[in-house]
């Protein structure tokens, strides 16, 4: 035991039962309890995840009136940058703002998988893929925690919809849970050790996530080795004693009548072991001590530098979806007039609603930034384009169309109004308001050079796809998004974002369409592993824009895919190298994506899965070797019967491409299975022929059947009998009941050796 641990144990031993219980529940909305008698101060936990939301007081919910902080791009936008160092840099900046605002734990990042685009919190989550979400999560945690500030990895697990989010029971099979929904959490916990993990509101397979022994104790703490504090989402605990017993350490927020006395009584009556309270109190106490060390009274952050970083991050996150005739970047010297159309040009939608809503330090608009860039040389006109409310306004539409027609180019700012997407409820469709759609369609009819800039927290249907020459997906890009858009339109920044969520043609094409939102308070994840591109690939459904897609003002070429070996075995790694060349005329960045495909699996598998990626900056003509490393796990499946990861032997393809739909290079490798993990676990329903495949099992079985009526059928491998489960031999009166379980155990033991 180190000195810090001894110190903590000593402090715990000095505390009364009530003091320890008090540590396991908050003091108010935003802070923990401390132990004043022992000089231990409380700490503050505040939202998160794309900026700090610190209300003025602990009893104030503070949505919309928190202290000003930099509003960085939302997770959905940032993930499109596929740039881990950028996300880490944003994390560092948020860490500094926490120091300045005296916040010890920032409530984020959120790494839940986007299962359906209807999910109201899609904007707060990174991706539809666990490797991308997990890597983004690791980078954010590393960045924030490098400043001595804690993070809260949320919402563990399966908060994939807001509909009935506080009560819904997610029914998900164990393999899908492990490979898809827990995977990003596992990556962040193991690689970045967040100070806290926040348990979700919903139920998972019958237990509330905040009262879930398998999720909290068995998997998170024991299997993954999580050493921090499990904190509940705000109000997620229903029965505190159950939560504590399941491994929850800190219930948030504090409230009157917090049941401290009831819990103390349960401990005194021997119904709840005191060791459970000790474990939670110990974890919370070490969090308080960590928080104490990181306090920097008087710390001031550099507002201008953080705003500049927010602009850089937003620009890197913009995805160029279409660019016919290279209409972008704009050539200012060839333009006489530009028409900006759409309210979002003056009032950008830059973040989502709910607990993550930051009060920004300032807000840049595309209109102002465009004016600044164009100077006085080009005429800039503006029109609202669509009314604030959704009722059609023909006069406004007509004016906008006339303005667009009169200019050399029209740039329309459209997307989803704030009321369409928020924490707390889901969307019911993926359409933009009809007023936006009509505006775009009408303008495109008269103006051949039309560019559409989209602001949205998740995907939208694009019925006017053929109309504009260019489409920029700007997402919810934070307080500096206005400048970032102009940086990309003007070519100051060459777009390099790639979609982190597939754009479907229509909602009916999306993976969870038949299973969402569930009924009778249950939602069955019937599509299993087939979420996002895994679904579109397998069903051969062409999306509008695939996962990983995004254009650039330059072009890239991929050559020389190589692996450092042709086989991978248990515990080994495999290096993959590919040469990328900027074959165009402008400097730019490319996101190289590596997918793994199993060629002869015995498991149901997606066609391919993202396993690594790298972002590389190249000058025109420049060439670079990009290296990515794969591990055993990148080829493995979760074997439910064995409750373990399994490197399946067989042939695999390593695929490289600039998007999930476009693989340009491939190489083959062989995975060598550890023979022990290939052996099945036998039970009463295992067919006899399966036993006969393994010499040791064969021996046990032939002995057991010696002298029975089917001895010869067994020896002769007669399919009629050998295809039957061994348990059926009892029902048929061939094997005595008392023999069968011992036989199975003997076989399982013999084969495990
Ligand atoms: C949200 C969390 C948030 C918490 C505190 C909850 O409603 O689900 O993400 O951190 O409130 O504001």
PDB file of N, CA and C in Angstrom, residues 46-55 62-74 94 97 101 106-107 123-124 301 350-363 478-479:
ATOM      1  N   UNK A  46     -19.206  19.694 -12.669  1.00  0.00           N
ATOM      2  CA  UNK A  46     -20.098  20.459 -13.558  1.00  0.00           C
ATOM      3  C   UNK A  46     -20.044  19.953 -14.992  1.00  0.00           C
ATOM      4  N   UNK A  47     -21.147  20.214 -15.724  1.00  0.00           N
ATOM      5  CA  UNK A  47     -21.167  19.848 -17.148  1.00  0.00           C
ATOM      6  C   UNK A  47     -20.141  20.702 -17.877  1.00  0.00           C
ATOM      7  N   UNK A  48     -19.629  20.271 -18.981  1.00  0.00           N
ATOM      8  CA  UNK A  48     -19.604  19.090 -19.801  1.00  0.00           C
ATOM      9  C   UNK A  48     -20.715  18.932 -20.854  1.00  0.00           C
ATOM     10  N   UNK A  49     -20.305  18.253 -21.975  1.00  0.00           N
ATOM     11  CA  UNK A  49     -18.920  17.870 -22.330  1.00  0.00           C
ATOM     12  C   UNK A  49     -18.176  18.840 -23.272  1.00  0.00           C
ATOM     13  N   UNK A  50     -18.840  19.838 -23.914  1.00  0.00           N
ATOM     14  CA  UNK A  50     -18.075  20.629 -24.886  1.00  0.00           C
ATOM     15  C   UNK A  50     -17.781  22.047 -24.382  1.00  0.00           C
ATOM     16  N   UNK A  51     -17.773  22.205 -23.075  1.00  0.00           N
ATOM     17  CA  UNK A  51     -17.484  23.493 -22.457  1.00  0.00           C
ATOM     18  C   UNK A  51     -17.959  23.397 -21.023  1.00  0.00           C
ATOM     19  N   UNK A  52     -17.578  24.371 -20.197  1.00  0.00           N
ATOM     20  CA  UNK A  52     -17.940  24.285 -18.782  1.00  0.00           C
ATOM     21  C   UNK A  52     -19.273  24.995 -18.551  1.00  0.00           C
ATOM     22  N   UNK A  53     -20.172  24.312 -17.848  1.00  0.00           N
ATOM     23  CA  UNK A  53     -21.443  24.960 -17.491  1.00  0.00           C
ATOM     24  C   UNK A  53     -21.517  25.021 -15.979  1.00  0.00           C
ATOM     25  N   UNK A  54     -21.047  26.142 -15.447  1.00  0.00           N
ATOM     26  CA  UNK A  54     -21.084  26.275 -13.992  1.00  0.00           C
ATOM     27  C   UNK A  54     -22.127  27.307 -13.591  1.00  0.00           C
ATOM     28  N   UNK A  55     -23.246  26.845 -13.021  1.00  0.00           N
ATOM     29  CA  UNK A  55     -24.245  27.802 -12.533  1.00  0.00           C
ATOM     30  C   UNK A  55     -23.675  28.615 -11.372  1.00  0.00           C
ATOM     31  N   UNK A  62     -29.294  26.110 -13.554  1.00  0.00           N
ATOM     32  CA  UNK A  62     -28.412  26.969 -14.339  1.00  0.00           C
ATOM     33  C   UNK A  62     -28.354  26.721 -15.832  1.00  0.00           C
ATOM     34  N   UNK A  63     -29.389  26.110 -16.411  1.00  0.00           N
ATOM     35  CA  UNK A  63     -29.344  25.923 -17.867  1.00  0.00           C
ATOM     36  C   UNK A  63     -29.647  27.265 -18.532  1.00  0.00           C
ATOM     37  N   UNK A  64     -28.705  27.744 -19.311  1.00  0.00           N
ATOM     38  CA  UNK A  64     -28.890  29.024 -20.002  1.00  0.00           C
ATOM     39  C   UNK A  64     -28.411  30.227 -19.206  1.00  0.00           C
ATOM     40  N   UNK A  65     -28.065  30.056 -17.947  1.00  0.00           N
ATOM     41  CA  UNK A  65     -27.542  31.214 -17.204  1.00  0.00           C
ATOM     42  C   UNK A  65     -26.338  30.857 -16.342  1.00  0.00           C
ATOM     43  N   UNK A  66     -25.473  30.015 -16.898  1.00  0.00           N
ATOM     44  CA  UNK A  66     -24.254  29.673 -16.170  1.00  0.00           C
ATOM     45  C   UNK A  66     -23.172  30.721 -16.445  1.00  0.00           C
ATOM     46  N   UNK A  67     -22.039  30.564 -15.773  1.00  0.00           N
ATOM     47  CA  UNK A  67     -20.951  31.531 -15.968  1.00  0.00           C
ATOM     48  C   UNK A  67     -20.367  31.346 -17.372  1.00  0.00           C
ATOM     49  N   UNK A  68     -19.960  32.424 -18.024  1.00  0.00           N
ATOM     50  CA  UNK A  68     -19.461  32.289 -19.401  1.00  0.00           C
ATOM     51  C   UNK A  68     -18.230  31.387 -19.497  1.00  0.00           C
ATOM     52  N   UNK A  69     -18.206  30.589 -20.527  1.00  0.00           N
ATOM     53  CA  UNK A  69     -17.070  29.705 -20.798  1.00  0.00           C
ATOM     54  C   UNK A  69     -17.024  29.501 -22.305  1.00  0.00           C
ATOM     55  N   UNK A  70     -15.907  29.012 -22.803  1.00  0.00           N
ATOM     56  CA  UNK A  70     -15.821  28.813 -24.251  1.00  0.00           C
ATOM     57  C   UNK A  70     -16.702  27.642 -24.662  1.00  0.00           C
ATOM     58  N   UNK A  71     -17.546  27.883 -25.663  1.00  0.00           N
ATOM     59  CA  UNK A  71     -18.383  26.807 -26.186  1.00  0.00           C
ATOM     60  C   UNK A  71     -17.647  26.188 -27.380  1.00  0.00           C
ATOM     61  N   UNK A  72     -17.051  25.032 -27.158  1.00  0.00           N
ATOM     62  CA  UNK A  72     -16.322  24.337 -28.222  1.00  0.00           C
ATOM     63  C   UNK A  72     -17.325  23.560 -29.088  1.00  0.00           C
ATOM     64  N   UNK A  73     -16.879  23.046 -30.235  1.00  0.00           N
ATOM     65  CA  UNK A  73     -17.812  22.244 -31.043  1.00  0.00           C
ATOM     66  C   UNK A  73     -18.338  21.064 -30.227  1.00  0.00           C
ATOM     67  N   UNK A  74     -19.586  20.686 -30.486  1.00  0.00           N
ATOM     68  CA  UNK A  74     -20.174  19.539 -29.792  1.00  0.00           C
ATOM     69  C   UNK A  74     -19.442  18.262 -30.225  1.00  0.00           C
ATOM     70  N   UNK A  94     -10.431  23.079 -21.927  1.00  0.00           N
ATOM     71  CA  UNK A  94     -11.568  22.976 -21.001  1.00  0.00           C
ATOM     72  C   UNK A  94     -11.053  22.744 -19.574  1.00  0.00           C
ATOM     73  N   UNK A  97     -10.236  26.003 -18.147  1.00  0.00           N
ATOM     74  CA  UNK A  97     -11.432  26.776 -17.775  1.00  0.00           C
ATOM     75  C   UNK A  97     -12.020  26.236 -16.471  1.00  0.00           C
ATOM     76  N   UNK A 101     -12.707  28.345 -13.135  1.00  0.00           N
ATOM     77  CA  UNK A 101     -14.063  28.423 -12.566  1.00  0.00           C
ATOM     78  C   UNK A 101     -14.211  27.574 -11.307  1.00  0.00           C
ATOM     79  N   UNK A 106     -15.157  17.658 -14.695  1.00  0.00           N
ATOM     80  CA  UNK A 106     -15.984  18.092 -15.832  1.00  0.00           C
ATOM     81  C   UNK A 106     -16.812  16.883 -16.279  1.00  0.00           C
ATOM     82  N   UNK A 107     -18.135  17.060 -16.381  1.00  0.00           N
ATOM     83  CA  UNK A 107     -19.020  15.921 -16.672  1.00  0.00           C
ATOM     84  C   UNK A 107     -19.060  15.610 -18.173  1.00  0.00           C
ATOM     85  N   UNK A 123     -26.122  14.786 -30.776  1.00  0.00           N
ATOM     86  CA  UNK A 123     -25.126  15.864 -30.871  1.00  0.00           C
ATOM     87  C   UNK A 123     -24.083  15.791 -29.761  1.00  0.00           C
ATOM     88  N   UNK A 124     -24.459  15.139 -28.645  1.00  0.00           N
ATOM     89  CA  UNK A 124     -23.549  15.073 -27.505  1.00  0.00           C
ATOM     90  C   UNK A 124     -22.649  13.842 -27.549  1.00  0.00           C
ATOM     91  N   UNK A 301      -7.965  31.984 -17.507  1.00  0.00           N
ATOM     92  CA  UNK A 301      -7.668  31.372 -18.815  1.00  0.00           C
ATOM     93  C   UNK A 301      -7.680  32.425 -19.916  1.00  0.00           C
ATOM     94  N   UNK A 350     -25.277  26.624 -32.877  1.00  0.00           N
ATOM     95  CA  UNK A 350     -23.889  26.215 -32.620  1.00  0.00           C
ATOM     96  C   UNK A 350     -23.749  25.204 -31.498  1.00  0.00           C
ATOM     97  N   UNK A 351     -24.843  24.905 -30.772  1.00  0.00           N
ATOM     98  CA  UNK A 351     -24.775  23.861 -29.754  1.00  0.00           C
ATOM     99  C   UNK A 351     -26.177  23.311 -29.518  1.00  0.00           C
ATOM    100  N   UNK A 352     -26.253  22.210 -28.761  1.00  0.00           N
ATOM    101  CA  UNK A 352     -27.546  21.592 -28.505  1.00  0.00           C
ATOM    102  C   UNK A 352     -28.128  22.065 -27.187  1.00  0.00           C
ATOM    103  N   UNK A 353     -29.324  21.570 -26.877  1.00  0.00           N
ATOM    104  CA  UNK A 353     -30.002  22.030 -25.669  1.00  0.00           C
ATOM    105  C   UNK A 353     -29.962  20.967 -24.578  1.00  0.00           C
ATOM    106  N   UNK A 354     -30.050  21.454 -23.323  1.00  0.00           N
ATOM    107  CA  UNK A 354     -30.067  20.543 -22.180  1.00  0.00           C
ATOM    108  C   UNK A 354     -28.898  20.824 -21.260  1.00  0.00           C
ATOM    109  N   UNK A 355     -28.451  19.801 -20.556  1.00  0.00           N
ATOM    110  CA  UNK A 355     -27.441  20.014 -19.523  1.00  0.00           C
ATOM    111  C   UNK A 355     -26.094  20.458 -20.085  1.00  0.00           C
ATOM    112  N   UNK A 356     -25.873  20.251 -21.376  1.00  0.00           N
ATOM    113  CA  UNK A 356     -24.554  20.592 -21.933  1.00  0.00           C
ATOM    114  C   UNK A 356     -24.480  22.038 -22.440  1.00  0.00           C
ATOM    115  N   UNK A 357     -25.583  22.760 -22.297  1.00  0.00           N
ATOM    116  CA  UNK A 357     -25.659  24.090 -22.914  1.00  0.00           C
ATOM    117  C   UNK A 357     -24.755  25.116 -22.220  1.00  0.00           C
ATOM    118  N   UNK A 358     -23.777  25.606 -22.960  1.00  0.00           N
ATOM    119  CA  UNK A 358     -22.781  26.527 -22.394  1.00  0.00           C
ATOM    120  C   UNK A 358     -23.194  27.971 -22.704  1.00  0.00           C
ATOM    121  N   UNK A 359     -22.921  28.882 -21.776  1.00  0.00           N
ATOM    122  CA  UNK A 359     -23.084  30.311 -22.091  1.00  0.00           C
ATOM    123  C   UNK A 359     -21.738  30.768 -22.644  1.00  0.00           C
ATOM    124  N   UNK A 360     -21.676  31.085 -23.943  1.00  0.00           N
ATOM    125  CA  UNK A 360     -20.369  31.313 -24.575  1.00  0.00           C
ATOM    126  C   UNK A 360     -19.728  32.625 -24.163  1.00  0.00           C
ATOM    127  N   UNK A 361     -18.422  32.706 -24.340  1.00  0.00           N
ATOM    128  CA  UNK A 361     -17.743  33.971 -24.021  1.00  0.00           C
ATOM    129  C   UNK A 361     -17.998  34.994 -25.123  1.00  0.00           C
ATOM    130  N   UNK A 362     -18.236  34.528 -26.346  1.00  0.00           N
ATOM    131  CA  UNK A 362     -18.661  35.391 -27.456  1.00  0.00           C
ATOM    132  C   UNK A 362     -19.210  34.496 -28.559  1.00  0.00           C
ATOM    133  N   UNK A 363     -19.813  35.090 -29.557  1.00  0.00           N
ATOM    134  CA  UNK A 363     -20.375  34.279 -30.632  1.00  0.00           C
ATOM    135  C   UNK A 363     -20.107  34.946 -31.969  1.00  0.00           C
ATOM    136  N   UNK A 478     -20.009  25.097 -32.200  1.00  0.00           N
ATOM    137  CA  UNK A 478     -19.486  25.925 -31.112  1.00  0.00           C
ATOM    138  C   UNK A 478     -19.479  27.409 -31.451  1.00  0.00           C
ATOM    139  N   UNK A 479     -18.975  28.207 -30.495  1.00  0.00           N
ATOM    140  CA  UNK A 479     -19.118  29.664 -30.584  1.00  0.00           C
ATOM    141  C   UNK A 479     -18.327  30.305 -31.728  1.00  0.00           C
TER     142      UNK A 479
END
